[in-house]
Tab-separated table of C-alpha atoms in Angstrom:
chain	number	residue	atom	x	y	z
A	1	MET	CA	-1.036	167.297	178.462
A	2	ASN	CA	-1.988	170.270	180.670
A	3	GLU	CA	-5.475	170.886	182.024
A	4	HIS	CA	-6.917	170.904	178.516
A	5	ILE	CA	-5.959	169.392	175.185
A	6	GLU	CA	-3.541	171.651	173.288
A	7	GLY	CA	-4.980	173.250	170.157
A	8	VAL	CA	-2.478	171.600	167.848
A	9	GLU	CA	-3.249	168.195	169.337
A	10	LEU	CA	-6.982	168.734	168.888
A	11	SER	CA	-6.420	169.576	165.211
A	12	SER	CA	-4.269	166.470	164.823
A	13	LEU	CA	-6.994	164.354	166.413
A	14	ILE	CA	-9.504	165.501	163.794
A	15	ASP	CA	-6.989	165.010	161.001
A	16	GLY	CA	-6.293	161.444	162.189
A	17	ALA	CA	-2.655	162.279	162.812
A	18	LEU	CA	-2.331	161.039	166.406
A	19	ASP	CA	-0.935	157.639	167.323
A	20	ALA	CA	-3.083	155.148	169.190
A	21	ALA	CA	-1.805	156.106	172.629
A	22	ALA	CA	-2.361	159.835	172.078
A	23	ARG	CA	-5.841	159.151	170.650
A	24	ALA	CA	-6.754	157.145	173.725
A	25	ARG	CA	-5.538	159.908	176.076
A	26	ALA	CA	-7.475	162.512	174.117
A	27	ALA	CA	-10.642	160.398	174.118
A	28	ALA	CA	-10.398	159.879	177.852
A	29	HIS	CA	-10.001	163.638	178.431
A	30	LEU	CA	-12.830	164.558	176.076
A	31	SER	CA	-15.233	162.230	177.833
A	32	ALA	CA	-14.810	164.346	180.981
A	33	CYS	CA	-14.183	167.857	179.607
A	34	ALA	CA	-17.102	169.830	178.142
A	35	PRO	CA	-15.027	172.873	177.012
A	36	CYS	CA	-12.664	170.653	174.995
A	37	ARG	CA	-15.618	168.787	173.461
A	38	ALA	CA	-17.158	172.135	172.477
A	39	GLU	CA	-13.866	173.266	170.983
A	40	LEU	CA	-13.548	170.002	169.080
A	41	GLU	CA	-17.026	170.413	167.613
A	42	SER	CA	-16.337	174.038	166.660
A	43	LEU	CA	-13.176	173.060	164.824
A	44	ARG	CA	-14.960	170.150	163.102
A	45	ALA	CA	-17.668	172.569	161.894
A	46	PHE	CA	-15.066	174.969	160.524
A	47	LYS	CA	-13.219	172.205	158.712
A	48	ARG	CA	-16.505	170.921	157.208
A	49	LEU	CA	-17.246	174.415	155.960
A	50	ALA	CA	-13.793	174.758	154.454
A	51	ALA	CA	-13.967	171.297	152.881
A	52	ASP	CA	-17.375	171.988	151.293
A	53	ALA	CA	-16.220	175.250	149.749
A	54	PRO	CA	-14.471	175.055	146.351
A	55	ARG	CA	-10.684	175.154	146.454
A	56	ARG	CA	-9.674	178.769	146.030
A	57	ALA	CA	-7.580	179.643	143.026
A	58	LEU	CA	-4.665	181.790	144.151
A	59	PRO	CA	-3.955	184.959	142.181
A	60	ALA	CA	-0.408	185.407	140.915
A	61	ASP	CA	0.060	188.457	143.089
A	62	LEU	CA	-1.540	187.048	146.225
A	63	ALA	CA	0.136	189.532	148.548
A	64	LEU	CA	-1.180	192.552	146.710
A	65	ARG	CA	-4.664	191.070	146.426
A	66	LEU	CA	-4.746	190.400	150.165
A	67	GLU	CA	-3.531	193.896	150.979
A	68	ARG	CA	-5.831	195.526	148.505
A	69	ARG	CA	-8.905	193.858	149.986
A	70	HIS	CA	-8.797	196.824	152.308
A	71	VAL	CA	-7.164	199.452	150.192
A	72	ALA	CA	-7.683	199.360	146.447
A	73	ALA	CA	-5.608	201.021	143.756
A	74	PRO	CA	-8.330	202.952	141.971
A	75	PRO	CA	-8.007	204.658	138.611
A	76	TRP	CA	-6.982	207.901	140.248
A	77	ALA	CA	-4.590	208.641	137.378
A	78	LEU	CA	-7.458	209.373	135.030
A	79	LEU	CA	-9.151	211.522	137.616
A	80	THR	CA	-6.177	213.729	138.365
A	81	ARG	CA	-4.965	214.110	134.799
A	82	PRO	CA	-6.183	217.414	133.231
A	83	ARG	CA	-8.769	216.907	130.497
A	84	VAL	CA	-7.495	219.665	128.210
A	85	TRP	CA	-4.280	221.638	128.048
A	86	ALA	CA	-5.070	224.935	126.336
A	87	PRO	CA	-2.038	227.101	125.463
A	88	ALA	CA	-2.470	230.795	126.164
A	89	GLY	CA	-1.806	233.177	123.305
A	90	ALA	CA	-0.957	232.816	119.612
A	91	LEU	CA	2.771	232.326	120.243
A	92	ALA	CA	2.137	229.486	122.641
A	93	ALA	CA	-0.315	227.929	120.181
A	94	ALA	CA	2.291	228.108	117.422
A	95	ALA	CA	4.920	226.552	119.664
A	96	LEU	CA	2.554	223.749	120.541
A	97	ALA	CA	1.752	223.080	116.892
A	98	ALA	CA	5.466	222.978	116.041
A	99	ALA	CA	6.217	220.603	118.875
A	100	LEU	CA	3.413	218.273	117.859
A	101	TRP	CA	4.548	218.269	114.214
A	102	LEU	CA	8.128	217.587	115.235
A	103	ARG	CA	7.002	214.745	117.449
A	104	SER	CA	4.948	213.208	114.667
A	105	THR	CA	7.851	213.214	112.216
A	106	GLN	CA	10.565	211.866	114.542
A	107	ALA	CA	10.453	208.599	116.432
A	108	PRO	CA	11.233	209.350	120.098
A	109	ALA	CA	14.494	207.872	121.316
A	110	GLU	CA	12.976	206.554	124.537
A	111	LEU	CA	9.748	204.776	125.306
A	112	PRO	CA	7.446	206.098	128.037
A	113	LEU	CA	7.416	204.124	131.268
A	114	GLU	CA	3.725	204.530	132.074
A	115	PRO	CA	2.342	201.797	129.743
A	116	LEU	CA	4.808	199.300	131.250
A	117	VAL	CA	3.777	200.208	134.792
A	118	ALA	CA	0.133	199.864	133.773
A	119	ALA	CA	0.825	196.421	132.286
A	120	HIS	CA	2.669	195.325	135.443
A	121	GLU	CA	-0.112	196.533	137.739
A	122	ALA	CA	-2.802	194.989	135.519
A	123	ALA	CA	-1.011	191.665	135.864
A	124	ALA	CA	-1.014	192.201	139.616
A	125	GLY	CA	-4.783	192.360	139.570
A	126	GLN	CA	-5.059	196.111	139.848
A	127	THR	CA	-6.957	198.555	137.726
A	128	LEU	CA	-5.500	199.323	134.330
A	129	THR	CA	-4.792	202.901	135.235
A	130	PRO	CA	-2.031	203.151	137.789
A	131	GLU	CA	-1.848	205.624	140.606
A	132	PRO	CA	-0.687	209.106	139.639
A	133	VAL	CA	2.477	208.826	141.700
A	134	LEU	CA	4.483	206.851	139.190
A	135	VAL	CA	8.184	207.556	139.090
A	136	ALA	CA	9.070	209.846	141.940
A	137	SER	CA	8.783	212.950	139.760
A	138	ALA	CA	5.675	213.599	141.831
A	139	ASP	CA	6.918	211.909	144.963
A	140	ALA	CA	10.397	212.847	146.147
A	141	ASP	CA	10.096	210.501	149.090
A	142	SER	CA	10.093	207.444	146.846
A	143	ALA	CA	13.689	208.116	145.761
A	144	ALA	CA	14.668	208.354	149.405
A	145	LEU	CA	12.959	205.017	149.927
A	146	LEU	CA	15.283	203.315	147.483
A	147	ALA	CA	18.371	205.218	148.602
A	148	ASP	CA	17.928	203.839	152.087
A	149	ASP	CA	17.395	200.328	150.763
A	150	GLY	CA	21.061	200.052	149.777
A	151	ALA	CA	22.406	200.931	153.203
A	152	GLY	CA	21.503	197.653	154.845
A	153	GLY	CA	21.871	195.323	151.891
A	154	SER	CA	24.297	193.011	153.689
A	155	ALA	CA	21.582	192.042	156.174
A	156	GLU	CA	19.825	190.199	153.403
B	1	MET	CA	-23.461	179.245	188.109
B	2	LEU	CA	-22.488	182.313	186.098
B	3	ALA	CA	-19.071	182.388	187.726
B	4	LEU	CA	-18.535	178.712	186.808
B	5	ALA	CA	-19.528	179.359	183.192
B	6	LEU	CA	-17.160	182.322	182.958
B	7	ALA	CA	-14.344	180.302	184.464
B	8	LEU	CA	-14.899	177.452	182.006
B	9	ALA	CA	-15.002	179.923	179.120
B	10	ALA	CA	-11.698	181.435	180.236
B	11	LEU	CA	-10.100	178.001	180.425
B	12	GLY	CA	-11.543	177.060	177.038
B	13	THR	CA	-9.806	179.923	175.181
B	14	SER	CA	-6.416	178.629	176.194
B	15	ALA	CA	-7.146	175.357	174.387
B	16	ARG	CA	-8.486	176.964	171.173
B	17	ALA	CA	-7.677	174.663	168.277
B	18	LEU	CA	-5.921	175.906	165.162
B	19	PRO	CA	-7.122	175.424	161.600
B	20	SER	CA	-4.599	174.530	158.923
B	21	ALA	CA	-2.892	177.190	156.823
B	22	ASP	CA	-4.733	176.080	153.669
B	23	GLU	CA	-8.093	176.283	155.431
B	24	LEU	CA	-7.319	179.791	156.687
B	25	LEU	CA	-6.084	180.921	153.276
B	26	ASP	CA	-9.235	179.558	151.584
B	27	SER	CA	-11.471	181.295	154.095
B	28	ALA	CA	-9.547	184.565	153.742
B	29	LEU	CA	-9.908	184.539	149.954
B	30	ALA	CA	-13.561	183.510	149.947
B	31	ALA	CA	-16.362	185.997	149.400
B	32	PRO	CA	-17.791	187.137	152.730
B	33	ALA	CA	-20.868	185.307	153.958
B	34	ALA	CA	-22.452	188.428	155.424
B	35	ALA	CA	-22.190	192.179	154.939
B	36	TYR	CA	-19.896	194.233	157.128
B	37	ARG	CA	-18.513	197.737	157.440
B	38	GLY	CA	-15.787	199.465	159.376
B	39	ARG	CA	-12.920	201.942	159.555
B	40	VAL	CA	-9.492	200.947	158.295
B	41	LEU	CA	-6.201	202.647	159.129
B	42	VAL	CA	-3.312	202.211	156.671
B	43	VAL	CA	0.223	203.067	157.776
B	44	GLN	CA	3.229	202.925	155.466
B	45	TRP	CA	6.911	203.144	156.395
B	46	TYR	CA	9.095	204.157	153.482
B	47	GLY	CA	12.682	204.577	154.536
B	48	ARG	CA	14.534	207.118	156.672
B	49	ALA	CA	14.942	210.873	156.454
B	50	PRO	CA	18.478	212.347	156.416
B	51	ASP	CA	18.304	212.799	160.212
B	52	GLY	CA	17.637	209.056	160.632
B	53	SER	CA	13.975	209.360	161.561
B	54	LEU	CA	11.471	206.999	159.985
B	55	ARG	CA	9.341	208.290	157.132
B	56	THR	CA	5.692	207.332	157.535
B	57	ARG	CA	2.360	207.941	155.852
B	58	ALA	CA	-1.130	207.184	157.096
B	59	SER	CA	-4.624	207.190	155.664
B	60	GLU	CA	-8.031	206.239	156.971
B	61	LEU	CA	-10.833	204.631	155.014
B	62	ALA	CA	-14.469	203.806	155.612
B	63	VAL	CA	-15.174	200.371	154.125
B	64	ALA	CA	-18.517	198.684	153.381
B	65	VAL	CA	-18.808	195.200	151.903
B	66	LYS	CA	-21.964	193.417	150.729
B	67	PRO	CA	-21.819	189.847	149.383
B	68	PRO	CA	-20.999	188.509	147.022
B	69	ASP	CA	-18.541	191.081	145.686
B	70	ARG	CA	-19.758	194.630	146.221
B	71	VAL	CA	-17.267	196.913	147.940
B	72	ARG	CA	-17.305	200.608	148.797
B	73	ARG	CA	-14.209	202.438	150.045
B	74	GLU	CA	-14.136	206.091	151.097
B	75	LEU	CA	-10.798	207.808	151.607
B	76	LEU	CA	-11.256	210.206	154.513
B	77	ALA	CA	-9.756	213.599	155.239
B	78	PRO	CA	-8.531	214.384	158.789
B	79	ASP	CA	-11.863	216.052	159.617
B	80	GLY	CA	-13.744	212.901	158.605
B	81	SER	CA	-15.074	214.273	155.320
B	82	VAL	CA	-14.856	212.069	152.250
B	83	GLU	CA	-12.101	212.848	149.760
B	84	ARG	CA	-12.475	210.009	147.296
B	85	VAL	CA	-14.922	207.187	146.739
B	86	LEU	CA	-14.276	203.833	145.080
B	87	VAL	CA	-17.194	201.494	144.432
B	88	SER	CA	-16.952	198.045	142.863
B	89	ASP	CA	-19.657	195.569	141.864
B	90	GLY	CA	-17.180	192.796	141.071
B	91	SER	CA	-16.917	193.482	137.335
B	92	ARG	CA	-16.717	197.270	137.160
B	93	GLU	CA	-15.551	199.988	139.476
B	94	ARG	CA	-16.360	203.679	139.826
B	95	ALA	CA	-13.874	206.145	141.245
B	96	THR	CA	-14.930	209.684	142.222
B	97	LEU	CA	-12.913	212.694	143.352
B	98	CYS	CA	-15.350	214.416	145.712
B	99	ARG	CA	-13.830	217.894	145.443
B	100	THR	CA	-14.229	218.093	141.662
B	101	GLY	CA	-17.018	215.580	141.176
B	102	ARG	CA	-15.035	213.915	138.424
B	103	THR	CA	-15.918	210.241	138.018
B	104	VAL	CA	-14.337	207.368	136.082
B	105	VAL	CA	-15.812	203.926	135.480
B	106	ALA	CA	-13.401	201.119	134.604
B	107	GLN	CA	-13.550	197.371	134.232
B	108	VAL	CA	-12.063	195.365	137.096
B	109	PRO	CA	-9.103	193.495	135.581
B	110	GLY	CA	-9.325	189.741	135.844
B	111	ALA	CA	-13.052	189.819	136.525
B	112	GLY	CA	-14.590	186.529	135.416
B	113	GLU	CA	-11.252	184.861	134.702
B	114	THR	CA	-10.569	181.440	136.113
B	115	ASP	CA	-7.269	179.871	137.047
B	116	ALA	CA	-6.454	176.908	134.810
B	117	ALA	CA	-4.010	175.372	137.292
B	118	PRO	CA	-4.929	176.367	140.872
B	119	GLU	CA	-2.857	173.614	142.467
B	120	ALA	CA	0.233	174.734	140.575
B	121	ARG	CA	0.022	178.154	142.228
B	122	ARG	CA	-0.311	176.585	145.659
B	123	GLU	CA	2.702	174.438	144.959
B	124	ILE	CA	4.744	177.511	144.011
B	125	LEU	CA	3.572	179.277	147.160
B	126	ARG	CA	4.522	176.331	149.371
B	127	ARG	CA	7.882	175.992	147.645
B	128	ASN	CA	8.789	179.599	148.350
B	129	TYR	CA	7.067	180.363	151.632
B	130	GLU	CA	6.506	178.711	154.960
B	131	LEU	CA	2.920	179.237	156.151
B	132	ILE	CA	2.541	179.436	159.934
B	133	VAL	CA	-0.739	179.558	161.852
B	134	GLY	CA	-1.007	180.983	165.342
B	135	THR	CA	-3.060	183.133	167.670
B	136	ALA	CA	-2.597	186.866	168.260
B	137	ALA	CA	-3.897	189.804	170.268
B	138	PRO	CA	-7.410	190.912	169.253
B	139	VAL	CA	-7.921	193.322	166.348
B	140	ALA	CA	-10.776	195.842	166.562
B	141	GLY	CA	-11.888	193.981	169.668
B	142	ARG	CA	-12.258	190.698	167.763
B	143	GLU	CA	-10.497	187.369	168.366
B	144	VAL	CA	-8.248	186.419	165.484
B	145	TRP	CA	-5.992	183.765	164.011
B	146	ARG	CA	-2.714	184.899	162.535
B	147	LEU	CA	-1.443	183.426	159.261
B	148	SER	CA	2.186	184.250	158.426
B	149	PHE	CA	3.983	183.871	155.085
B	150	VAL	CA	7.724	183.533	155.741
B	151	PRO	CA	9.950	183.559	152.620
B	152	LYS	CA	12.398	180.690	152.311
B	153	SER	CA	14.921	182.813	150.416
B	154	ALA	CA	16.512	186.154	151.275
B	155	GLY	CA	15.537	189.503	149.871
B	156	LYS	CA	11.758	189.127	150.001
B	157	ALA	CA	9.069	190.642	152.175
B	158	ARG	CA	7.094	188.796	154.833
B	159	LEU	CA	3.316	188.947	155.021
B	160	ALA	CA	0.971	188.358	157.957
B	161	LEU	CA	-2.834	188.180	158.040
B	162	TRP	CA	-5.035	188.520	161.101
B	163	ILE	CA	-8.312	186.708	160.402
B	164	ASP	CA	-11.489	187.117	162.451
B	165	LYS	CA	-12.344	183.767	163.999
B	166	ASP	CA	-16.111	184.184	163.572
B	167	SER	CA	-16.612	185.988	160.257
B	168	LYS	CA	-13.325	184.763	158.649
B	169	THR	CA	-12.737	188.338	157.470
B	170	ILE	CA	-9.178	189.646	157.166
B	171	LEU	CA	-8.993	192.336	159.841
B	172	ARG	CA	-5.340	193.217	159.441
B	173	VAL	CA	-2.654	192.788	156.772
B	174	LYS	CA	0.987	193.625	157.291
B	175	ARG	CA	3.791	193.308	154.771
B	176	TRP	CA	7.389	194.192	155.637
B	177	LEU	CA	10.979	193.682	154.574
B	178	PRO	CA	12.778	192.310	157.705
B	179	GLY	CA	15.482	194.559	159.057
B	180	ARG	CA	14.566	197.381	156.669
B	181	PRO	CA	12.363	200.452	157.292
B	182	PHE	CA	9.787	199.489	154.640
B	183	ALA	CA	6.403	198.162	155.556
B	184	ARG	CA	2.685	198.615	155.036
B	185	ASP	CA	0.135	197.815	157.726
B	186	SER	CA	-3.626	198.112	157.210
B	187	GLN	CA	-6.086	197.160	159.931
B	188	PHE	CA	-9.655	197.628	160.995
B	189	LEU	CA	-10.042	200.032	163.917
B	190	VAL	CA	-13.788	199.471	163.934
B	191	PHE	CA	-15.433	196.335	162.536
B	192	GLU	CA	-19.193	195.836	162.355
B	193	PRO	CA	-20.235	192.449	160.943
B	194	GLY	CA	-23.852	191.922	159.924
B	195	ALA	CA	-24.395	195.590	159.023
B	196	GLU	CA	-27.513	196.632	157.093
B	197	LEU	CA	-26.218	198.170	153.849
B	198	ASP	CA	-28.433	199.705	151.185
B	199	ASP	CA	-27.782	198.689	147.564
B	200	SER	CA	-27.537	202.350	146.554
B	201	LEU	CA	-24.148	202.543	148.294
B	202	PHE	CA	-22.699	200.231	145.640
B	203	ARG	CA	-24.092	201.783	142.461
B	204	VAL	CA	-21.387	201.914	139.780
B	205	ASP	CA	-23.175	203.751	136.956
B	206	ALA	CA	-22.991	207.534	137.015
B	207	ALA	CA	-24.514	209.965	134.525
B	208	THR	CA	-21.351	212.041	134.150
B	209	ALA	CA	-18.780	209.264	134.381
B	210	GLU	CA	-15.951	208.904	131.901
B	211	ILE	CA	-15.528	205.342	130.726
B	212	ALA	CA	-11.987	203.965	130.778
B	213	ALA	CA	-11.313	201.382	128.068
B	214	ALA	CA	-9.920	198.295	129.709
B	215	HIS	CA	-8.854	195.523	127.374
B	216	PRO	CA	-5.488	194.004	128.273
B	217	PRO	CA	-3.699	191.940	125.612
B	218	SER	CA	-4.239	188.150	125.588
B	219	PRO	CA	-1.696	186.218	127.666
B	220	LEU	CA	1.150	184.458	125.827
B	221	THR	CA	3.129	181.330	126.665
B	222	MET	CA	6.928	181.423	126.914
B	223	ALA	CA	7.132	179.637	123.550
B	224	GLU	CA	4.979	182.370	121.967
B	225	LEU	CA	7.112	185.062	123.606
B	226	ARG	CA	10.315	183.462	122.326
B	227	ALA	CA	8.823	183.232	118.840
B	228	LYS	CA	8.551	187.021	119.028
B	229	GLY	CA	12.218	187.315	119.988
B	230	ALA	CA	12.096	187.208	123.800
B	231	ALA	CA	15.336	186.235	125.554
B	232	MET	CA	13.966	185.562	129.041
B	233	PRO	CA	14.255	182.392	131.163
B	234	GLU	CA	11.450	180.187	132.528
B	235	GLY	CA	12.605	180.561	136.115
B	236	LEU	CA	14.381	183.293	138.087
B	237	PRO	CA	16.339	183.380	141.373
B	238	GLY	CA	14.166	183.779	144.454
B	239	GLY	CA	11.790	181.036	143.350
B	240	PHE	CA	10.018	183.071	140.651
B	241	ALA	CA	8.384	180.972	137.921
B	242	PHE	CA	7.061	182.179	134.576
B	243	GLU	CA	3.331	182.897	134.785
B	244	SER	CA	2.329	184.422	131.422
B	245	GLY	CA	3.507	186.889	128.812
B	246	ALA	CA	2.214	189.764	126.714
B	247	ALA	CA	3.226	191.775	123.679
B	248	LEU	CA	2.478	195.490	124.036
B	249	LYS	CA	2.551	198.145	121.328
B	250	VAL	CA	4.148	201.321	122.684
B	251	ARG	CA	4.881	204.253	120.344
B	252	GLY	CA	5.317	201.919	117.395
B	253	SER	CA	7.640	199.522	119.244
B	254	VAL	CA	6.768	196.034	120.433
B	255	VAL	CA	7.465	195.563	124.134
B	256	LEU	CA	7.551	191.962	125.344
B	257	GLN	CA	6.478	191.361	128.936
B	258	ALA	CA	7.137	188.187	130.937
B	259	ARG	CA	5.286	187.947	134.253
B	260	TYR	CA	6.689	185.772	137.030
B	261	THR	CA	5.245	184.747	140.377
B	262	ASP	CA	6.674	183.222	143.537
B	263	GLY	CA	3.194	182.361	144.753
B	264	LEU	CA	2.803	185.566	146.720
B	265	SER	CA	4.055	188.432	144.549
B	266	THR	CA	4.647	189.130	140.881
B	267	LEU	CA	7.696	190.367	139.025
B	268	SER	CA	7.565	191.772	135.486
B	269	LEU	CA	10.387	191.631	132.988
B	270	PHE	CA	10.074	193.796	129.878
B	271	GLN	CA	12.241	193.522	126.764
B	272	THR	CA	12.403	196.393	124.274
B	273	ASP	CA	14.548	197.511	121.375
B	274	ARG	CA	14.723	201.063	122.760
B	275	PRO	CA	15.477	202.388	126.243
B	276	VAL	CA	12.601	203.354	128.534
B	277	HIS	CA	12.511	206.844	129.992
B	278	LEU	CA	13.134	206.893	133.746
B	279	PRO	CA	12.940	210.430	135.241
B	280	LYS	CA	16.313	211.601	136.550
B	281	ASN	CA	14.997	212.728	139.919
B	282	ALA	CA	13.717	209.196	140.570
B	283	SER	CA	17.096	207.559	140.125
B	284	VAL	CA	19.057	206.202	143.058
B	285	PRO	CA	22.847	206.004	143.378
B	286	ALA	CA	24.372	202.515	143.508
B	287	GLY	CA	24.546	201.120	147.041
B	288	ARG	CA	26.484	198.187	148.398
B	289	ASN	CA	24.962	195.932	145.750
B	290	PRO	CA	26.032	197.278	142.351
B	291	LEU	CA	23.352	196.800	139.755
B	292	PRO	CA	23.744	196.616	135.978
B	293	GLY	CA	21.541	199.659	135.467
B	294	PRO	CA	19.748	202.586	137.132
B	295	LEU	CA	17.132	201.932	139.803
B	296	SER	CA	13.990	203.995	140.234
B	297	ALA	CA	10.993	204.112	142.523
B	298	SER	CA	7.327	203.943	141.648
B	299	ALA	CA	3.997	202.985	143.102
B	300	ALA	CA	4.513	199.660	141.255
B	301	GLY	CA	7.658	199.013	143.305
B	302	LYS	CA	11.280	199.172	142.242
B	303	ILE	CA	12.132	199.578	138.581
B	304	MET	CA	15.510	198.679	137.148
B	305	GLN	CA	16.638	199.094	133.576
B	306	TRP	CA	19.718	197.659	131.898
B	307	ARG	CA	21.033	196.960	128.450
B	308	SER	CA	22.297	193.652	127.106
B	309	GLY	CA	23.603	193.893	123.579
B	310	ARG	CA	20.883	195.403	121.442
B	311	ARG	CA	18.177	194.564	123.937
B	312	HIS	CA	16.913	196.758	126.755
B	313	PHE	CA	15.384	195.147	129.836
B	314	VAL	CA	13.168	196.683	132.521
B	315	MET	CA	12.348	194.823	135.747
B	316	MET	CA	9.521	195.764	138.143
B	317	SER	CA	9.368	194.139	141.550
B	318	ASP	CA	9.369	194.740	145.298
B	319	VAL	CA	12.265	192.424	146.160
B	320	SER	CA	15.591	193.656	147.537
B	321	ARG	CA	18.111	195.265	145.217
B	322	ALA	CA	20.506	192.364	145.892
B	323	LEU	CA	17.937	189.916	144.541
B	324	MET	CA	17.227	192.211	141.588
B	325	GLY	CA	20.942	192.073	140.767
B	326	LYS	CA	20.903	188.261	140.841
B	327	ILE	CA	17.835	188.172	138.618
B	328	ALA	CA	19.432	190.520	136.077
B	329	ALA	CA	22.508	188.259	136.041
B	330	ALA	CA	20.291	185.212	135.464
B	331	VAL	CA	18.599	186.934	132.517
B	332	ALA	CA	22.011	187.730	130.993
B	333	ALA	CA	23.164	184.138	131.492
B	334	ALA	CA	20.030	182.741	129.865
B	335	ARG	CA	20.769	184.329	126.469
């Protein structure tokens, strides 16, 4: 033991995890050391507070919840999406009508990704509307992010 | 006398005792006891440019928190003006774009839900991560404990929290993939505990707000998912365990979703009868770890799609591509 009781040892003393000899040494030191007694009392108070509080339920995506306590993922997608798309001119209006009719009569070959991303982010405790930067069509840097990920794969 | 007191105080800090990891985690997740406000800087590293330099992004926010669960975040422009505002009262949130005045009000997902098996989640966390408590340099001038989450298997990010010793507030969060240029670090530059905050700062209702419908489907068990035709396993490599499922209706097709957790992060596995559209400019060429399908980037993390027989699978996660490959192989083997 140095001049004061080590923090880990003080915690172990409170938790009843020290053997008899270590407990006796700690008790002898505490009887003569006011700073260590103060530290012991402070830690006891913290542990009482933690013990009295209900056990916290951990969210499935704990990491994201902890990060997002500072920075949330707000429903920016709804805010930045245009409310109305108005085609200019009769020809454009006709083209739009034709495209919509065609779409309604044919099942698209592929499903959109956005509802799946929304479902994933909702499960992660985020808002139901994901951020507007979804699949790198709006963010060219994201593709670079993944391209670089493969370069050092052997380190993992 | 003063000199003696200062000397004793200096000696005392070297013997500061450490709380347990569970105690720190509980205090970090608890609602704050008192109001506080501050300025937060968020820095993100997202790979390297062609010349080898690191790509980075940064943003600054003004944060105000009033117990039990009212939060206000303002995204700031470089000149300090407010670009966007997000206000939450615990059950609903209001987001406003200041330049246009457009406002949306949405329900906070998961608000009011309770965890049926809280100890099970802790067990999963402990199984997959080592939690280490220590001291660290001050953050925003405040003394802190540091709580680290170190993954026990390869291919996953580490997380560290810096927790204010007095207020138990998280003052800094950093998440990074070791050895790779990907990380996100958010920390208080200025922290003012005990601030006087008017209730008007946290008002969610707005006369011109658009209301976003927010009703996620009810969670399903694995048995219910399999009854609908799901071919997904209970557990995945990397310590991921099945959490819950959902059946989504997308353009007339049923999309089955299985959500997995390793205690710290979630991974989603979707099964469809049609392929999902991934924009071409988001795709990434195969690296050293060949994957069964194309890989794309999104704000939700990495997205990989592959086909197995008549089924199409989409995985969303932030683990390494090597681990994604192992998970895809496990899904194929489970059929």
